[in-house]
Steps between C-alpha positions, in 0.01 A plus 500: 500500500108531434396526159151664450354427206357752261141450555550547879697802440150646307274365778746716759529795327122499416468450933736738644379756214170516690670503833783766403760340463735303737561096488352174503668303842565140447491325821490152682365482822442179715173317445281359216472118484865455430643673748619856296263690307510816247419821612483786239434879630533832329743745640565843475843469459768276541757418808888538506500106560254416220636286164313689220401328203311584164488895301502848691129498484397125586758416826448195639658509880606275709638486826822311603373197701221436215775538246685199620162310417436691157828503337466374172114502424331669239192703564218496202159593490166280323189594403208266377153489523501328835778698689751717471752551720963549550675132501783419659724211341745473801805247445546514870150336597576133566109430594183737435109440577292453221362819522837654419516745735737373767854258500788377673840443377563242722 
């Protein structure tokens, strides 16, 4: 399960509402200084394998191998005067870099 919070769910809607609609892909792919890092993507539309998470008109998708890493984070989005950005809280990331953009469960 990925919960996505409700400020996230505004920040997607307000994106894919420029694009036309579609989803926001979740992914990990290997790299970063930890050794898995976050990959987010707009899509068009979502695949048969996807897990869907959030409303009809802010999807979050994600793919089967990156769910195994995801399962059970929450998805929320910051603003302040400095930056702005989504943030992942990810119960599955044992170690991260202090930049916060990469981990490793082991």
């Amino acid at each position: 399960m990925v919960q996505v919070t409700e400020k996230a769910s505004a920040r997607i809607r307000q994106i894919l509402a420029k694009e036309g609609g579609g989803g926001l892909r979740l992914a990990v792919q290997g790299g970063g200084c930890s050794g898995l890092s976050y990959l987010f993507k707009l899509e068009t539309k979502e695949r048969a394998s996807d897990h869907v998470f959030g409303s009809a008109d802010a999807k979050v998708l994600i793919d089967a191998k990156s769910f195994v890493f995801l399962d059970g984070l929450t998805l929320d989005y910051k603003e302040s005067l400095i930056q702005s950005g989504f943030v992942i809280d990810n119960p599955n990331a044992q170690k991260t870099c202090s930049c916060g953009t990469s981990f490793s469960t082991e």
